[in-house]
Amino acid sequence: MTTNNNELHCNCGSGHKHHHVHKTMSKYDEALSLYDTDLDDKIVKETVTKLIAEKVQENDTLEVKKFLFGSIELTTLKTTDSEESVLAFTEKVNNFEASYPDLPHVATICVYPCFAKIVSQTLEIEGVEIACVSGSFPSSQALMEVKVAETALAIKDGATEIDIVMPVGKFLSGDYQSVADDIGELKDICNDVPMKVILETGCLKTASNIKKASILAMYAGADYIKTSTGKLEPAATPEAAYVMCQAIKEYYEKTGIQIGFKPAGGLNSVMDALIYYTIVKEVLGEKWLSNRWLRLGTSRLANMLLSEILGEETKFF
């Protein structure tokens, strides 16, 4: 983290010149100082456990499940992905509307940047975004020039949203300035294209770190903050989601800027989705309950939600 030392000279009447060093906080230290980041993991866990026990049941409705289905970012990020498999994946989204005209379509198709062009050329459904993971996903370990090029090329090929990974190693080293600079540089490339910043909360370990990372990402230019890549364990957790939503709420109160939230990785059941919905509803409120501001990064959940909505096991995706 960088600080500037401003030396002031004064004559204190003793005939000797003294050097008084005043440390100036970096703008990111200053931003963090506006928030309570000294969180107790045990209290966070207890709060979330209580919230789930008391509130989730009331959201276990058909209406909420339909909404959650419409918030899914249908994701394929496999080593085995090919043009053929991504084409087939996109065609399923194209065909969904004809099969289920009364249901919302998914919010997004999420792929690697090399498949942005084929998705943009094939996707026929209005209102489905094309998200690309970029900036050397999932590690974020690459030269900045490579991250910039990959992001710019994804957008040129049709990506309408970009998901990047916060440089976690830099964050854990305390180099918040570099973390923010990396995020900011990629946001400059994205310009008006919404950018999600993945915190990889499982690597951050503590609620305090998750809160700090959330605040840094938002101040540096994130349009959404996202829990995880889904490539490491643990991925999304209710505790991480709760802390991130608290940070989004406080940031909104201070700046008036609304930031979206995306849990991803480890969404293995409809109950998981209901838990994240409940946390967003209770912490952030109704304003975030639209598929613009709440996204679910998953593919396996699509068939599960569809099965519950239709009342019979369905394997469409």
PDB file of C-alpha atoms in Angstrom:
ATOM      1  CA  MET A   1       0.000   0.000   0.000  1.00  0.00           C
ATOM      2  CA  THR A   2       1.447   3.377  -0.877  1.00  0.00           C
ATOM      3  CA  THR A   3       1.573   6.386   1.352  1.00  0.00           C
ATOM      4  CA  ASN A   4       3.020   9.819   0.709  1.00  0.00           C
ATOM      5  CA  ASN A   5       5.283  11.366   3.279  1.00  0.00           C
ATOM      6  CA  ASN A   6       5.051  15.126   3.458  1.00  0.00           C
ATOM      7  CA  GLU A   7       7.901  16.642   5.444  1.00  0.00           C
ATOM      8  CA  LEU A   8       7.247  19.953   7.140  1.00  0.00           C
ATOM      9  CA  HIS A   9      10.073  22.059   8.563  1.00  0.00           C
ATOM     10  CA  CYS A  10       9.463  24.234  11.591  1.00  0.00           C
ATOM     11  CA  ASN A  11      11.464  26.286  13.969  1.00  0.00           C
ATOM     12  CA  CYS A  12      10.324  25.554  17.496  1.00  0.00           C
ATOM     13  CA  GLY A  13      12.239  28.410  19.042  1.00  0.00           C
ATOM     14  CA  SER A  14      15.114  26.202  20.118  1.00  0.00           C
ATOM     15  CA  GLY A  15      17.302  27.274  17.238  1.00  0.00           C
ATOM     16  CA  HIS A  16      17.079  23.763  15.757  1.00  0.00           C
ATOM     17  CA  LYS A  17      15.116  22.756  12.710  1.00  0.00           C
ATOM     18  CA  HIS A  18      12.888  19.687  13.254  1.00  0.00           C
ATOM     19  CA  HIS A  19      11.394  17.398  10.627  1.00  0.00           C
ATOM     20  CA  HIS A  20       7.755  16.507  11.274  1.00  0.00           C
ATOM     21  CA  VAL A  21       6.577  13.668   9.026  1.00  0.00           C
ATOM     22  CA  HIS A  22       2.868  13.518   8.298  1.00  0.00           C
ATOM     23  CA  LYS A  23       1.672  10.338   6.620  1.00  0.00           C
ATOM     24  CA  THR A  24      -1.063  10.821   4.063  1.00  0.00           C
ATOM     25  CA  MET A  25      -3.419   7.897   3.650  1.00  0.00           C
ATOM     26  CA  SER A  26      -3.912   6.489   0.163  1.00  0.00           C
ATOM     27  CA  LYS A  27      -7.415   7.062  -1.170  1.00  0.00           C
ATOM     28  CA  TYR A  28      -8.144   3.353  -0.672  1.00  0.00           C
ATOM     29  CA  ASP A  29      -7.066   3.433   2.982  1.00  0.00           C
ATOM     30  CA  GLU A  30      -9.255   6.486   3.307  1.00  0.00           C
ATOM     31  CA  ALA A  31     -12.199   4.641   1.726  1.00  0.00           C
ATOM     32  CA  LEU A  32     -11.735   1.650   4.038  1.00  0.00           C
ATOM     33  CA  SER A  33     -11.580   3.952   7.067  1.00  0.00           C
ATOM     34  CA  LEU A  34     -15.179   5.024   6.371  1.00  0.00           C
ATOM     35  CA  TYR A  35     -16.470   1.486   6.997  1.00  0.00           C
ATOM     36  CA  ASP A  36     -16.483  -0.912   9.922  1.00  0.00           C
ATOM     37  CA  THR A  37     -14.254  -3.736   8.678  1.00  0.00           C
ATOM     38  CA  ASP A  38     -13.459  -5.160  12.112  1.00  0.00           C
ATOM     39  CA  LEU A  39     -15.945  -8.024  11.958  1.00  0.00           C
ATOM     40  CA  ASP A  40     -16.277 -11.027  14.254  1.00  0.00           C
ATOM     41  CA  ASP A  41     -16.674 -14.254  12.245  1.00  0.00           C
ATOM     42  CA  LYS A  42     -18.579 -15.943  15.055  1.00  0.00           C
ATOM     43  CA  ILE A  43     -21.151 -13.139  15.249  1.00  0.00           C
ATOM     44  CA  VAL A  44     -21.548 -13.126  11.454  1.00  0.00           C
ATOM     45  CA  LYS A  45     -22.180 -16.875  11.489  1.00  0.00           C
ATOM     46  CA  GLU A  46     -24.725 -16.604  14.308  1.00  0.00           C
ATOM     47  CA  THR A  47     -26.537 -13.715  12.568  1.00  0.00           C
ATOM     48  CA  VAL A  48     -26.755 -15.615   9.275  1.00  0.00           C
ATOM     49  CA  THR A  49     -27.900 -18.845  10.951  1.00  0.00           C
ATOM     50  CA  LYS A  50     -30.697 -16.918  12.706  1.00  0.00           C
ATOM     51  CA  LEU A  51     -31.698 -15.103   9.511  1.00  0.00           C
ATOM     52  CA  ILE A  52     -31.919 -18.387   7.575  1.00  0.00           C
ATOM     53  CA  ALA A  53     -33.922 -20.096  10.320  1.00  0.00           C
ATOM     54  CA  GLU A  54     -36.415 -17.242  10.627  1.00  0.00           C
ATOM     55  CA  LYS A  55     -36.819 -15.936   7.072  1.00  0.00           C
ATOM     56  CA  VAL A  56     -36.096 -18.499   4.353  1.00  0.00           C
ATOM     57  CA  GLN A  57     -39.363 -20.405   4.736  1.00  0.00           C
ATOM     58  CA  GLU A  58     -41.503 -17.414   3.736  1.00  0.00           C
ATOM     59  CA  ASN A  59     -39.578 -17.148   0.435  1.00  0.00           C
ATOM     60  CA  ASP A  60     -40.074 -20.795  -0.505  1.00  0.00           C
ATOM     61  CA  THR A  61     -42.748 -19.957  -3.089  1.00  0.00           C
ATOM     62  CA  LEU A  62     -43.379 -20.615  -6.771  1.00  0.00           C
ATOM     63  CA  GLU A  63     -43.100 -16.890  -7.527  1.00  0.00           C
ATOM     64  CA  VAL A  64     -39.640 -16.632  -5.929  1.00  0.00           C
ATOM     65  CA  LYS A  65     -38.448 -19.770  -7.724  1.00  0.00           C
ATOM     66  CA  LYS A  66     -39.529 -18.309 -11.073  1.00  0.00           C
ATOM     67  CA  PHE A  67     -37.684 -15.098 -10.246  1.00  0.00           C
ATOM     68  CA  LEU A  68     -34.553 -17.051  -9.286  1.00  0.00           C
ATOM     69  CA  PHE A  69     -34.714 -19.002 -12.537  1.00  0.00           C
ATOM     70  CA  GLY A  70     -34.731 -15.686 -14.393  1.00  0.00           C
ATOM     71  CA  SER A  71     -31.641 -14.567 -12.448  1.00  0.00           C
ATOM     72  CA  ILE A  72     -29.479 -17.538 -13.458  1.00  0.00           C
ATOM     73  CA  GLU A  73     -26.227 -16.990 -15.306  1.00  0.00           C
ATOM     74  CA  LEU A  74     -26.134 -20.251 -17.234  1.00  0.00           C
ATOM     75  CA  THR A  75     -22.455 -21.066 -17.115  1.00  0.00           C
ATOM     76  CA  THR A  76     -20.107 -23.395 -18.952  1.00  0.00           C
ATOM     77  CA  LEU A  77     -16.449 -22.994 -18.000  1.00  0.00           C
ATOM     78  CA  LYS A  78     -15.022 -26.429 -18.645  1.00  0.00           C
ATOM     79  CA  THR A  79     -11.680 -27.483 -20.076  1.00  0.00           C
ATOM     80  CA  THR A  80     -13.667 -29.652 -22.481  1.00  0.00           C
ATOM     81  CA  ASP A  81     -15.808 -26.790 -23.867  1.00  0.00           C
ATOM     82  CA  SER A  82     -15.734 -26.607 -27.652  1.00  0.00           C
ATOM     83  CA  GLU A  83     -17.472 -24.558 -30.336  1.00  0.00           C
ATOM     84  CA  GLU A  84     -19.905 -27.456 -30.783  1.00  0.00           C
ATOM     85  CA  SER A  85     -20.725 -27.779 -27.090  1.00  0.00           C
ATOM     86  CA  VAL A  86     -21.123 -24.005 -26.607  1.00  0.00           C
ATOM     87  CA  LEU A  87     -23.306 -23.812 -29.725  1.00  0.00           C
ATOM     88  CA  ALA A  88     -25.553 -26.583 -28.331  1.00  0.00           C
ATOM     89  CA  PHE A  89     -25.590 -24.787 -24.943  1.00  0.00           C
ATOM     90  CA  THR A  90     -26.745 -21.542 -26.600  1.00  0.00           C
ATOM     91  CA  GLU A  91     -29.377 -23.319 -28.695  1.00  0.00           C
ATOM     92  CA  LYS A  92     -30.986 -24.629 -25.513  1.00  0.00           C
ATOM     93  CA  VAL A  93     -31.491 -21.018 -24.391  1.00  0.00           C
ATOM     94  CA  ASN A  94     -32.904 -20.165 -27.839  1.00  0.00           C
ATOM     95  CA  ASN A  95     -35.354 -23.079 -27.651  1.00  0.00           C
ATOM     96  CA  PHE A  96     -36.474 -22.478 -24.076  1.00  0.00           C
ATOM     97  CA  GLU A  97     -38.942 -19.722 -24.911  1.00  0.00           C
ATOM     98  CA  ALA A  98     -40.870 -21.920 -27.363  1.00  0.00           C
ATOM     99  CA  SER A  99     -40.980 -24.797 -24.848  1.00  0.00           C
ATOM    100  CA  TYR A 100     -41.917 -22.695 -21.802  1.00  0.00           C
ATOM    101  CA  PRO A 101     -43.484 -19.413 -23.001  1.00  0.00           C
ATOM    102  CA  ASP A 102     -44.880 -18.613 -19.536  1.00  0.00           C
ATOM    103  CA  LEU A 103     -41.510 -18.760 -17.762  1.00  0.00           C
ATOM    104  CA  PRO A 104     -38.728 -16.156 -17.692  1.00  0.00           C
ATOM    105  CA  HIS A 105     -35.587 -16.962 -19.665  1.00  0.00           C
ATOM    106  CA  VAL A 106     -32.213 -17.104 -17.912  1.00  0.00           C
ATOM    107  CA  ALA A 107     -30.438 -13.780 -17.364  1.00  0.00           C
ATOM    108  CA  THR A 108     -27.093 -14.598 -18.939  1.00  0.00           C
ATOM    109  CA  ILE A 109     -24.932 -17.117 -20.758  1.00  0.00           C
ATOM    110  CA  CYS A 110     -21.437 -17.140 -19.230  1.00  0.00           C
ATOM    111  CA  VAL A 111     -18.498 -18.545 -21.225  1.00  0.00           C
ATOM    112  CA  TYR A 112     -14.770 -18.179 -21.835  1.00  0.00           C
ATOM    113  CA  PRO A 113     -13.802 -15.222 -24.094  1.00  0.00           C
ATOM    114  CA  CYS A 114     -12.870 -17.498 -27.012  1.00  0.00           C
ATOM    115  CA  PHE A 115     -16.566 -18.422 -27.276  1.00  0.00           C
ATOM    116  CA  ALA A 116     -18.008 -14.879 -27.143  1.00  0.00           C
ATOM    117  CA  LYS A 117     -18.297 -14.673 -30.915  1.00  0.00           C
ATOM    118  CA  ILE A 118     -20.144 -17.969 -31.374  1.00  0.00           C
ATOM    119  CA  VAL A 119     -22.611 -17.108 -28.585  1.00  0.00           C
ATOM    120  CA  SER A 120     -23.231 -13.600 -29.957  1.00  0.00           C
ATOM    121  CA  GLN A 121     -23.775 -14.999 -33.467  1.00  0.00           C
ATOM    122  CA  THR A 122     -26.121 -17.761 -32.254  1.00  0.00           C
ATOM    123  CA  LEU A 123     -28.111 -16.234 -29.393  1.00  0.00           C
ATOM    124  CA  GLU A 124     -31.567 -15.177 -30.573  1.00  0.00           C
ATOM    125  CA  ILE A 125     -33.310 -14.278 -27.306  1.00  0.00           C
ATOM    126  CA  GLU A 126     -33.701 -10.598 -26.439  1.00  0.00           C
ATOM    127  CA  GLY A 127     -32.578  -9.679 -22.936  1.00  0.00           C
ATOM    128  CA  VAL A 128     -30.112 -12.542 -22.364  1.00  0.00           C
ATOM    129  CA  GLU A 129     -26.665 -11.109 -21.652  1.00  0.00           C
ATOM    130  CA  ILE A 130     -23.368 -12.642 -22.815  1.00  0.00           C
ATOM    131  CA  ALA A 131     -20.873 -12.705 -19.950  1.00  0.00           C
ATOM    132  CA  CYS A 132     -17.220 -13.642 -20.391  1.00  0.00           C
ATOM    133  CA  VAL A 133     -14.785 -14.497 -17.615  1.00  0.00           C
ATOM    134  CA  SER A 134     -11.688 -12.489 -18.380  1.00  0.00           C
ATOM    135  CA  GLY A 135      -8.375 -11.243 -17.011  1.00  0.00           C
ATOM    136  CA  SER A 136      -6.765 -14.677 -16.722  1.00  0.00           C
ATOM    137  CA  PHE A 137      -9.683 -16.437 -15.008  1.00  0.00           C
ATOM    138  CA  PRO A 138      -9.655 -18.155 -12.526  1.00  0.00           C
ATOM    139  CA  SER A 139      -6.263 -17.194 -11.035  1.00  0.00           C
ATOM    140  CA  SER A 140      -5.929 -13.566 -12.210  1.00  0.00           C
ATOM    141  CA  GLN A 141      -2.200 -14.363 -12.434  1.00  0.00           C
ATOM    142  CA  ALA A 142      -1.078 -12.815 -15.704  1.00  0.00           C
ATOM    143  CA  LEU A 143       0.640  -9.710 -16.993  1.00  0.00           C
ATOM    144  CA  MET A 144      -1.716  -6.732 -17.032  1.00  0.00           C
ATOM    145  CA  GLU A 145      -1.253  -6.377 -20.803  1.00  0.00           C
ATOM    146  CA  VAL A 146      -2.617  -9.908 -21.247  1.00  0.00           C
ATOM    147  CA  LYS A 147      -5.631  -9.196 -19.026  1.00  0.00           C
ATOM    148  CA  VAL A 148      -6.357  -5.980 -20.905  1.00  0.00           C
ATOM    149  CA  ALA A 149      -6.092  -7.669 -24.311  1.00  0.00           C
ATOM    150  CA  GLU A 150      -8.300 -10.588 -23.303  1.00  0.00           C
ATOM    151  CA  THR A 151     -10.968  -8.254 -21.920  1.00  0.00           C
ATOM    152  CA  ALA A 152     -10.934  -5.957 -24.967  1.00  0.00           C
ATOM    153  CA  LEU A 153     -11.155  -8.924 -27.350  1.00  0.00           C
ATOM    154  CA  ALA A 154     -14.066 -10.477 -25.420  1.00  0.00           C
ATOM    155  CA  ILE A 155     -16.008  -7.216 -25.733  1.00  0.00           C
ATOM    156  CA  LYS A 156     -15.115  -6.864 -29.434  1.00  0.00           C
ATOM    157  CA  ASP A 157     -16.452 -10.399 -30.003  1.00  0.00           C
ATOM    158  CA  GLY A 158     -19.795  -9.659 -28.375  1.00  0.00           C
ATOM    159  CA  ALA A 159     -19.499  -9.924 -24.586  1.00  0.00           C
ATOM    160  CA  THR A 160     -22.067  -7.646 -22.948  1.00  0.00           C
ATOM    161  CA  GLU A 161     -20.727  -8.286 -19.429  1.00  0.00           C
ATOM    162  CA  ILE A 162     -17.258  -9.100 -18.100  1.00  0.00           C
ATOM    163  CA  ASP A 163     -16.364 -11.132 -14.987  1.00  0.00           C
ATOM    164  CA  ILE A 164     -12.822 -10.634 -13.646  1.00  0.00           C
ATOM    165  CA  VAL A 165     -11.053 -12.035 -10.589  1.00  0.00           C
ATOM    166  CA  MET A 166      -9.605  -9.664  -8.020  1.00  0.00           C
ATOM    167  CA  PRO A 167      -5.819 -10.230  -7.705  1.00  0.00           C
ATOM    168  CA  VAL A 168      -6.179 -12.159  -4.448  1.00  0.00           C
ATOM    169  CA  GLY A 169      -2.441 -12.524  -3.796  1.00  0.00           C
ATOM    170  CA  LYS A 170      -1.958  -8.763  -3.907  1.00  0.00           C
ATOM    171  CA  PHE A 171      -4.913  -8.281  -1.577  1.00  0.00           C
ATOM    172  CA  LEU A 172      -3.585 -10.789   0.975  1.00  0.00           C
ATOM    173  CA  SER A 173      -0.195  -9.041   0.820  1.00  0.00           C
ATOM    174  CA  GLY A 174      -1.912  -5.791   1.806  1.00  0.00           C
ATOM    175  CA  ASP A 175      -1.138  -4.119  -1.521  1.00  0.00           C
ATOM    176  CA  TYR A 176      -4.565  -2.538  -1.808  1.00  0.00           C
ATOM    177  CA  GLN A 177      -3.368   0.157  -4.201  1.00  0.00           C
ATOM    178  CA  SER A 178      -2.299  -2.450  -6.787  1.00  0.00           C
ATOM    179  CA  VAL A 179      -5.544  -4.394  -6.311  1.00  0.00           C
ATOM    180  CA  ALA A 180      -7.563  -1.267  -7.022  1.00  0.00           C
ATOM    181  CA  ASP A 181      -5.321  -0.222  -9.921  1.00  0.00           C
ATOM    182  CA  ASP A 182      -5.801  -3.629 -11.604  1.00  0.00           C
ATOM    183  CA  ILE A 183      -9.585  -3.496 -11.216  1.00  0.00           C
ATOM    184  CA  GLY A 184      -9.698   0.137 -12.349  1.00  0.00           C
ATOM    185  CA  GLU A 185      -7.622  -0.520 -15.454  1.00  0.00           C
ATOM    186  CA  LEU A 186      -9.927  -3.335 -16.551  1.00  0.00           C
ATOM    187  CA  LYS A 187     -12.998  -1.199 -15.847  1.00  0.00           C
ATOM    188  CA  ASP A 188     -11.516   1.451 -18.156  1.00  0.00           C
ATOM    189  CA  ILE A 189     -11.401  -1.196 -20.910  1.00  0.00           C
ATOM    190  CA  CYS A 190     -14.981  -2.299 -20.138  1.00  0.00           C
ATOM    191  CA  ASN A 191     -16.212   1.297 -20.109  1.00  0.00           C
ATOM    192  CA  ASP A 192     -20.034   0.973 -20.241  1.00  0.00           C
ATOM    193  CA  VAL A 193     -19.969  -2.836 -20.289  1.00  0.00           C
ATOM    194  CA  PRO A 194     -20.872  -3.981 -16.735  1.00  0.00           C
ATOM    195  CA  MET A 195     -17.948  -5.596 -14.900  1.00  0.00           C
ATOM    196  CA  LYS A 196     -18.263  -8.133 -12.097  1.00  0.00           C
ATOM    197  CA  VAL A 197     -15.351  -8.531  -9.700  1.00  0.00           C
ATOM    198  CA  ILE A 198     -14.924 -12.010  -8.229  1.00  0.00           C
ATOM    199  CA  LEU A 199     -13.461 -11.837  -4.710  1.00  0.00           C
ATOM    200  CA  GLU A 200     -12.780 -15.581  -4.339  1.00  0.00           C
ATOM    201  CA  THR A 201     -14.087 -15.350  -0.789  1.00  0.00           C
ATOM    202  CA  GLY A 202     -12.914 -18.862   0.150  1.00  0.00           C
ATOM    203  CA  CYS A 203      -9.312 -17.612  -0.110  1.00  0.00           C
ATOM    204  CA  LEU A 204     -10.005 -14.510   1.976  1.00  0.00           C
ATOM    205  CA  LYS A 205     -10.810 -16.608   5.071  1.00  0.00           C
ATOM    206  CA  THR A 206     -12.298 -13.888   7.319  1.00  0.00           C
ATOM    207  CA  ALA A 207     -15.374 -11.680   7.281  1.00  0.00           C
ATOM    208  CA  SER A 208     -13.098  -8.642   7.749  1.00  0.00           C
ATOM    209  CA  ASN A 209     -11.133  -9.485   4.607  1.00  0.00           C
ATOM    210  CA  ILE A 210     -14.331 -10.083   2.633  1.00  0.00           C
ATOM    211  CA  LYS A 211     -15.688  -6.685   3.723  1.00  0.00           C
ATOM    212  CA  LYS A 212     -12.437  -4.917   2.799  1.00  0.00           C
ATOM    213  CA  ALA A 213     -12.216  -6.650  -0.571  1.00  0.00           C
ATOM    214  CA  SER A 214     -15.858  -5.760  -1.325  1.00  0.00           C
ATOM    215  CA  ILE A 215     -15.259  -2.081  -0.554  1.00  0.00           C
ATOM    216  CA  LEU A 216     -12.015  -1.916  -2.548  1.00  0.00           C
ATOM    217  CA  ALA A 217     -13.634  -3.586  -5.566  1.00  0.00           C
ATOM    218  CA  MET A 218     -16.578  -1.185  -5.521  1.00  0.00           C
ATOM    219  CA  TYR A 219     -14.432   1.929  -5.128  1.00  0.00           C
ATOM    220  CA  ALA A 220     -12.176   0.704  -7.949  1.00  0.00           C
ATOM    221  CA  GLY A 221     -15.033   0.342 -10.437  1.00  0.00           C
ATOM    222  CA  ALA A 222     -16.935  -2.942  -9.933  1.00  0.00           C
ATOM    223  CA  ASP A 223     -20.528  -2.889 -11.156  1.00  0.00           C
ATOM    224  CA  TYR A 224     -21.183  -6.207  -9.367  1.00  0.00           C
ATOM    225  CA  ILE A 225     -19.286  -8.107  -6.734  1.00  0.00           C
ATOM    226  CA  LYS A 226     -19.270 -11.885  -7.018  1.00  0.00           C
ATOM    227  CA  THR A 227     -18.317 -14.470  -4.414  1.00  0.00           C
ATOM    228  CA  SER A 228     -16.284 -17.076  -6.253  1.00  0.00           C
ATOM    229  CA  THR A 229     -14.934 -18.566  -9.453  1.00  0.00           C
ATOM    230  CA  GLY A 230     -16.439 -21.956  -8.625  1.00  0.00           C
ATOM    231  CA  LYS A 231     -12.992 -23.451  -9.244  1.00  0.00           C
ATOM    232  CA  LEU A 232     -11.858 -23.456  -5.592  1.00  0.00           C
ATOM    233  CA  GLU A 233     -13.397 -24.688  -2.343  1.00  0.00           C
ATOM    234  CA  PRO A 234     -15.052 -23.280  -0.362  1.00  0.00           C
ATOM    235  CA  ALA A 235     -16.972 -21.323  -2.989  1.00  0.00           C
ATOM    236  CA  ALA A 236     -20.020 -19.184  -2.130  1.00  0.00           C
ATOM    237  CA  THR A 237     -21.189 -19.313   1.486  1.00  0.00           C
ATOM    238  CA  PRO A 238     -24.148 -17.565   3.139  1.00  0.00           C
ATOM    239  CA  GLU A 239     -21.726 -15.830   5.527  1.00  0.00           C
ATOM    240  CA  ALA A 240     -19.668 -14.369   2.663  1.00  0.00           C
ATOM    241  CA  ALA A 241     -22.883 -13.301   0.913  1.00  0.00           C
ATOM    242  CA  TYR A 242     -24.143 -11.571   4.050  1.00  0.00           C
ATOM    243  CA  VAL A 243     -20.910  -9.585   4.501  1.00  0.00           C
ATOM    244  CA  MET A 244     -20.815  -8.630   0.808  1.00  0.00           C
ATOM    245  CA  CYS A 245     -24.439  -7.475   0.887  1.00  0.00           C
ATOM    246  CA  GLN A 246     -23.741  -5.400   4.012  1.00  0.00           C
ATOM    247  CA  ALA A 247     -20.832  -3.773   2.171  1.00  0.00           C
ATOM    248  CA  ILE A 248     -23.039  -3.076  -0.890  1.00  0.00           C
ATOM    249  CA  LYS A 249     -25.686  -1.520   1.367  1.00  0.00           C
ATOM    250  CA  GLU A 250     -23.203   0.734   3.186  1.00  0.00           C
ATOM    251  CA  TYR A 251     -21.533   1.735  -0.086  1.00  0.00           C
ATOM    252  CA  TYR A 252     -24.939   2.633  -1.546  1.00  0.00           C
ATOM    253  CA  GLU A 253     -25.796   4.700   1.543  1.00  0.00           C
ATOM    254  CA  LYS A 254     -22.518   6.635   1.243  1.00  0.00           C
ATOM    255  CA  THR A 255     -22.329   7.081  -2.526  1.00  0.00           C
ATOM    256  CA  GLY A 256     -25.815   6.552  -3.958  1.00  0.00           C
ATOM    257  CA  ILE A 257     -24.303   4.000  -6.382  1.00  0.00           C
ATOM    258  CA  GLN A 258     -26.163   0.685  -6.646  1.00  0.00           C
ATOM    259  CA  ILE A 259     -23.900  -2.362  -7.050  1.00  0.00           C
ATOM    260  CA  GLY A 260     -25.135  -5.809  -8.061  1.00  0.00           C
ATOM    261  CA  PHE A 261     -24.452  -9.083  -6.244  1.00  0.00           C
ATOM    262  CA  LYS A 262     -23.675 -12.524  -7.664  1.00  0.00           C
ATOM    263  CA  PRO A 263     -23.157 -15.656  -5.583  1.00  0.00           C
ATOM    264  CA  ALA A 264     -21.420 -18.325  -7.671  1.00  0.00           C
ATOM    265  CA  GLY A 265     -19.899 -21.729  -7.055  1.00  0.00           C
ATOM    266  CA  GLY A 266     -21.437 -24.236  -4.697  1.00  0.00           C
ATOM    267  CA  LEU A 267     -25.067 -23.420  -5.504  1.00  0.00           C
ATOM    268  CA  ASN A 268     -26.101 -27.059  -5.377  1.00  0.00           C
ATOM    269  CA  SER A 269     -29.776 -26.957  -4.438  1.00  0.00           C
ATOM    270  CA  VAL A 270     -32.918 -24.881  -4.676  1.00  0.00           C
ATOM    271  CA  MET A 271     -32.562 -24.253  -0.940  1.00  0.00           C
ATOM    272  CA  ASP A 272     -29.139 -22.682  -1.559  1.00  0.00           C
ATOM    273  CA  ALA A 273     -30.744 -20.275  -4.032  1.00  0.00           C
ATOM    274  CA  LEU A 274     -33.535 -19.450  -1.572  1.00  0.00           C
ATOM    275  CA  ILE A 275     -30.967 -18.709   1.135  1.00  0.00           C
ATOM    276  CA  TYR A 276     -29.098 -16.213  -1.085  1.00  0.00           C
ATOM    277  CA  TYR A 277     -32.383 -14.619  -2.161  1.00  0.00           C
ATOM    278  CA  THR A 278     -33.359 -14.245   1.494  1.00  0.00           C
ATOM    279  CA  ILE A 279     -30.032 -12.627   2.438  1.00  0.00           C
ATOM    280  CA  VAL A 280     -30.343 -10.122  -0.414  1.00  0.00           C
ATOM    281  CA  LYS A 281     -33.968  -9.372   0.484  1.00  0.00           C
ATOM    282  CA  GLU A 282     -33.253  -8.896   4.202  1.00  0.00           C
ATOM    283  CA  VAL A 283     -29.988  -6.936   3.895  1.00  0.00           C
ATOM    284  CA  LEU A 284     -30.472  -4.958   0.667  1.00  0.00           C
ATOM    285  CA  GLY A 285     -34.237  -4.904   0.247  1.00  0.00           C
ATOM    286  CA  GLU A 286     -36.671  -4.912  -2.659  1.00  0.00           C
ATOM    287  CA  LYS A 287     -34.575  -2.614  -4.840  1.00  0.00           C
ATOM    288  CA  TRP A 288     -32.119  -5.476  -5.419  1.00  0.00           C
ATOM    289  CA  LEU A 289     -34.762  -8.105  -6.186  1.00  0.00           C
ATOM    290  CA  SER A 290     -34.517  -7.920  -9.959  1.00  0.00           C
ATOM    291  CA  ASN A 291     -32.385  -9.927 -12.341  1.00  0.00           C
ATOM    292  CA  ARG A 292     -30.430  -6.775 -13.087  1.00  0.00           C
ATOM    293  CA  TRP A 293     -29.026  -6.609  -9.542  1.00  0.00           C
ATOM    294  CA  LEU A 294     -29.109 -10.225  -8.358  1.00  0.00           C
ATOM    295  CA  ARG A 295     -27.521 -12.974 -10.430  1.00  0.00           C
ATOM    296  CA  LEU A 296     -26.858 -16.617  -9.634  1.00  0.00           C
ATOM    297  CA  GLY A 297     -23.744 -18.158 -11.161  1.00  0.00           C
ATOM    298  CA  THR A 298     -24.696 -21.778 -11.791  1.00  0.00           C
ATOM    299  CA  SER A 299     -25.836 -24.267 -14.390  1.00  0.00           C
ATOM    300  CA  ARG A 300     -26.876 -27.254 -12.307  1.00  0.00           C
ATOM    301  CA  LEU A 301     -29.505 -25.139 -10.575  1.00  0.00           C
ATOM    302  CA  ALA A 302     -31.414 -24.437 -13.804  1.00  0.00           C
ATOM    303  CA  ASN A 303     -32.902 -27.944 -14.101  1.00  0.00           C
ATOM    304  CA  MET A 304     -33.509 -28.141 -10.343  1.00  0.00           C
ATOM    305  CA  LEU A 305     -35.483 -24.890 -10.270  1.00  0.00           C
ATOM    306  CA  LEU A 306     -37.318 -25.830 -13.459  1.00  0.00           C
ATOM    307  CA  SER A 307     -38.295 -29.199 -11.927  1.00  0.00           C
ATOM    308  CA  GLU A 308     -39.710 -27.516  -8.808  1.00  0.00           C
ATOM    309  CA  ILE A 309     -41.555 -24.879 -10.846  1.00  0.00           C
ATOM    310  CA  LEU A 310     -43.126 -27.514 -13.114  1.00  0.00           C
ATOM    311  CA  GLY A 311     -43.713 -30.033 -10.314  1.00  0.00           C
ATOM    312  CA  GLU A 312     -41.908 -32.866 -12.110  1.00  0.00           C
ATOM    313  CA  GLU A 313     -38.302 -33.789 -12.803  1.00  0.00           C
ATOM    314  CA  THR A 314     -37.193 -31.893 -15.914  1.00  0.00           C
ATOM    315  CA  LYS A 315     -33.819 -31.954 -17.645  1.00  0.00           C
ATOM    316  CA  PHE A 316     -33.982 -29.229 -20.251  1.00  0.00           C
ATOM    317  CA  PHE A 317     -30.469 -27.801 -19.903  1.00  0.00           C
TER     318      PHE A 317
END
